[in-house]
Short mmCIF file of C-alpha atoms in Angstrom, two decimals:
data_model
loop_
_atom_site.label_atom_id
_atom_site.label_comp_id
_atom_site.label_asym_id
_atom_site.label_seq_id
_atom_site.Cartn_x
_atom_site.Cartn_y
_atom_site.Cartn_z
CA MET S 1 141.18 24.27 -121.82
CA PRO S 2 141.84 20.52 -121.80
CA GLY S 3 138.24 19.96 -120.70
CA GLY S 4 136.96 22.16 -123.51
CA GLU S 5 139.05 20.28 -126.06
CA LYS S 6 137.64 16.97 -124.85
CA ARG S 7 134.08 18.26 -125.12
CA GLY S 8 134.85 19.55 -128.62
CA GLN S 9 136.29 16.19 -129.63
CA LYS S 10 133.22 14.39 -128.25
CA MET S 11 130.88 16.71 -130.17
CA HIS S 12 132.91 16.23 -133.34
CA PHE S 13 132.83 12.44 -132.87
CA SER S 14 129.05 12.52 -132.25
CA GLN S 15 128.54 14.57 -135.41
CA LYS S 16 130.53 12.01 -137.39
CA LYS S 17 128.40 9.19 -135.99
CA LEU S 18 125.25 11.12 -136.90
CA ASN S 19 126.47 11.70 -140.45
CA ILE S 20 127.37 8.02 -140.85
CA TYR S 21 123.94 7.01 -139.52
CA ARG S 22 122.20 9.35 -141.97
CA PHE S 23 124.29 8.03 -144.83
CA PHE S 24 123.38 4.39 -144.17
CA HIS S 25 119.76 5.35 -143.52
CA ASP S 26 119.52 7.06 -146.92
CA LEU S 27 121.32 4.13 -148.54
CA THR S 28 118.79 1.70 -147.04
CA LYS S 29 115.86 3.79 -148.29
CA LEU S 30 117.38 3.91 -151.77
CA ALA S 31 117.86 0.13 -151.81
CA LYS S 32 114.25 -0.42 -150.77
CA LEU S 33 113.03 1.97 -153.48
CA GLU S 34 115.08 0.18 -156.15
CA LYS S 35 113.68 -3.15 -154.96
CA ILE S 36 110.12 -1.86 -155.26
CA ASN S 37 110.79 -0.50 -158.75
CA SER S 38 112.30 -3.80 -159.84
CA MET S 39 109.24 -5.64 -158.54
CA ASP S 40 106.97 -3.33 -160.57
CA THR S 41 108.88 -4.05 -163.78
CA ASN S 42 107.49 -7.02 -165.68
CA PRO S 43 110.30 -8.84 -167.54
CA GLN S 44 107.76 -10.25 -170.01
CA VAL S 45 106.80 -6.80 -171.32
CA VAL S 46 108.58 -6.14 -174.62
CA PHE S 47 107.13 -2.70 -175.38
CA SER S 48 104.44 -0.45 -173.93
CA TRP S 49 102.84 2.86 -174.83
CA GLU S 50 100.08 5.11 -173.58
CA ALA S 51 97.31 6.41 -175.80
CA PRO S 52 93.63 7.40 -175.70
CA LEU S 53 91.18 4.52 -175.45
CA ARG S 54 89.75 5.52 -178.82
CA ALA S 55 90.44 8.06 -181.54
CA TYR S 56 88.54 11.30 -181.11
CA LYS S 57 88.10 14.69 -182.72
CA LYS S 58 89.67 17.58 -180.82
CA THR S 59 87.51 20.30 -182.40
CA SER S 60 83.75 20.34 -182.08
CA THR S 61 82.08 23.30 -183.84
CA GLY S 62 82.29 22.00 -187.39
CA VAL S 63 81.69 18.44 -186.24
CA LEU S 64 78.42 19.48 -184.59
CA ARG S 65 77.21 21.11 -187.81
CA PHE S 66 78.19 17.97 -189.71
CA TYR S 67 76.18 15.67 -187.46
CA VAL S 68 73.15 17.97 -187.49
CA ALA S 69 73.21 18.04 -191.30
CA ILE S 70 73.46 14.24 -191.51
CA ALA S 71 70.64 13.79 -188.99
CA LEU S 72 68.38 16.22 -190.86
CA LEU S 73 69.07 14.54 -194.18
CA LEU S 74 68.35 11.05 -192.88
CA SER S 75 65.28 12.29 -191.01
CA LEU S 76 63.85 13.81 -194.20
CA ILE S 77 64.51 10.61 -196.14
CA VAL S 78 62.75 8.32 -193.66
CA PHE S 79 59.97 10.89 -193.17
CA PHE S 80 59.10 10.94 -196.87
CA TRP S 81 59.30 7.15 -196.93
CA GLY S 82 56.61 7.13 -194.28
CA GLU S 83 58.84 5.57 -191.60
CA LYS S 84 58.43 8.38 -189.07
CA ILE S 85 59.24 6.08 -186.17
CA LEU S 86 62.86 5.87 -187.38
CA VAL S 87 63.49 9.59 -186.85
CA LEU S 88 64.05 9.23 -183.11
CA PRO S 89 66.59 6.35 -183.36
CA ILE S 90 68.51 8.28 -186.03
CA TRP S 91 68.95 11.29 -183.77
CA ALA S 92 69.79 9.08 -180.79
CA VAL S 93 72.49 7.14 -182.67
CA LEU S 94 74.02 10.25 -184.22
CA PHE S 95 74.06 11.98 -180.83
CA LEU S 96 75.94 9.03 -179.30
CA PHE S 97 78.35 9.00 -182.24
CA TYR S 98 78.96 12.72 -181.77
CA VAL S 99 79.58 12.34 -178.03
CA PHE S 100 82.00 9.44 -178.49
CA THR S 101 83.82 11.37 -181.21
CA ILE S 102 84.51 14.65 -179.42
CA THR S 103 84.58 13.54 -175.77
CA VAL S 104 88.15 13.11 -174.59
CA PRO S 105 88.58 9.40 -173.74
CA PRO S 106 90.72 8.13 -170.87
CA ILE S 107 94.40 7.40 -171.41
CA VAL S 108 95.15 3.68 -171.24
CA LYS S 109 98.37 1.70 -171.22
CA ASN S 110 98.88 -0.81 -174.03
CA GLN S 111 101.71 -3.30 -174.00
CA ILE S 112 103.17 -6.10 -176.07
CA THR S 113 104.45 -9.05 -174.08
CA THR S 114 106.20 -12.27 -174.98
CA PHE S 115 102.77 -13.96 -175.05
CA GLY S 116 100.53 -11.42 -176.78
CA ILE S 117 99.18 -7.90 -176.60
CA GLU S 118 97.35 -6.26 -173.71
CA GLY S 119 95.13 -3.21 -173.62
CA ALA S 120 92.20 -1.88 -171.58
CA GLU S 121 92.57 -4.80 -169.13
CA HIS S 122 92.21 -7.40 -171.91
CA THR S 123 94.87 -9.85 -173.07
CA TYR S 124 95.06 -11.37 -176.56
CA ARG S 125 97.50 -14.22 -177.13
CA PHE S 126 99.47 -14.46 -180.36
CA GLU S 127 98.13 -17.98 -180.96
CA ALA S 128 94.63 -16.55 -181.49
CA LEU S 129 95.70 -13.68 -183.77
CA ALA S 130 96.05 -13.82 -187.56
CA ARG S 131 97.14 -10.43 -188.92
CA PHE S 132 97.35 -6.72 -188.23
CA TYR S 133 97.29 -3.45 -190.12
CA PHE S 134 96.98 0.28 -189.51
CA THR S 135 94.31 2.79 -190.42
CA LYS S 136 94.19 6.54 -189.97
CA ARG S 137 91.37 8.02 -187.93
CA PHE S 138 91.31 11.73 -187.14
CA ASP S 139 94.78 12.64 -185.80
CA TYR S 140 95.75 9.10 -184.79
CA TYR S 141 96.90 5.81 -186.21
CA VAL S 142 94.69 2.89 -185.24
CA LEU S 143 96.25 -0.55 -184.91
CA VAL S 144 93.73 -3.15 -186.08
CA ILE S 145 94.42 -6.76 -185.08
CA VAL S 146 92.29 -9.50 -186.62
CA GLY S 147 91.73 -12.83 -184.91
CA LYS S 148 91.94 -16.22 -186.57
CA PRO S 149 88.92 -17.86 -188.26
CA PRO S 150 86.16 -18.71 -187.73
CA PHE S 151 85.56 -15.67 -185.51
CA ASN S 152 87.80 -13.08 -187.21
CA TYR S 153 87.17 -10.62 -184.39
CA HIS S 154 88.80 -7.18 -184.61
CA MET S 155 90.72 -5.38 -181.87
CA TYR S 156 91.58 -1.69 -182.04
CA PHE S 157 94.48 0.11 -180.35
CA VAL S 158 95.24 3.80 -180.77
CA VAL S 159 98.85 4.58 -181.73
CA PRO S 160 99.79 8.22 -181.06
CA ASP S 161 102.78 8.82 -183.36
CA ASP S 162 105.01 7.47 -186.15
CA GLU S 163 107.78 6.34 -183.82
CA THR S 164 105.42 4.17 -181.77
CA LYS S 165 103.86 2.81 -184.96
CA LYS S 166 107.27 1.78 -186.29
CA LYS S 167 108.21 0.05 -183.05
CA VAL S 168 104.87 -1.79 -182.79
CA THR S 169 105.16 -2.92 -186.42
CA GLU S 170 108.66 -4.32 -185.88
CA ILE S 171 107.65 -6.31 -182.81
CA LEU S 172 104.30 -7.65 -184.02
CA SER S 173 105.75 -8.65 -187.41
CA ASP S 174 107.77 -11.34 -185.64
CA HIS S 175 104.57 -13.01 -184.41
CA ILE S 176 101.70 -12.33 -186.82
CA MET S 177 101.30 -11.23 -190.43
CA TYR S 178 101.47 -7.53 -191.26
CA GLN S 179 99.21 -6.25 -194.05
CA GLU S 180 100.36 -2.96 -195.49
CA TYR S 181 97.32 -2.81 -197.80
CA PRO S 182 94.58 -4.78 -196.04
CA GLU S 183 91.26 -5.93 -197.39
CA LYS S 184 88.84 -3.72 -195.52
CA THR S 185 85.47 -4.93 -194.31
CA ALA S 186 82.20 -3.08 -194.90
CA ILE S 187 82.47 -1.56 -191.42
CA ASP S 188 86.02 -0.37 -192.10
CA ARG S 189 84.92 1.25 -195.37
CA MET S 190 81.97 2.93 -193.64
CA ILE S 191 84.24 4.34 -190.93
CA GLY S 192 86.69 5.55 -193.56
CA LEU S 193 83.89 7.26 -195.49
CA LEU S 194 82.59 9.05 -192.40
CA SER S 195 86.12 10.11 -191.45
CA SER S 196 86.74 11.55 -194.92
CA LEU S 197 83.51 13.54 -194.71
CA MET S 198 84.34 14.83 -191.25
CA PRO S 199 85.08 18.58 -191.21
CA GLU S 200 88.43 19.73 -189.84
CA ALA S 201 87.00 22.52 -187.70
#
């Protein structure tokens, strides 16, 4: 019996050592994981969100009829004007517009940092930006950021919901001017007109 008790005590002691080893092993793995996560976190990122690369139409049947009607109308106009060579470019451009509209774009990560705004692997510093505003395209808000003169280039970021829009507005307003009712360019007005004519189904 004494020998059996000793063996039992040794087994119990070995089990304790094994449990302690497992505990410290798991603790070490957890510490390493937290270290990796902390390295992946950029302290200069103020806010980030994920959204499609561009706004797109989720339904396609009515949109297809819309584009076919537009293409036929423009083709008839240029045909009667005698510019038959323009028929092919019209159909090519409208086909590309249709594909870019209904094809689901990739999801990209946009983020605002202490230095500027980043999206689609491009960085724009606040020093080069003048103002921003929002437009509505299909089911999305589109953040439009305008650069400073003389270039006045435009950058577009899709904003998926009202909460993200509110947060982006609060942060960007501290760095560049926010225009609630912007002066739209000819391109903006053309896009708005096409969007208003776009069928819902």
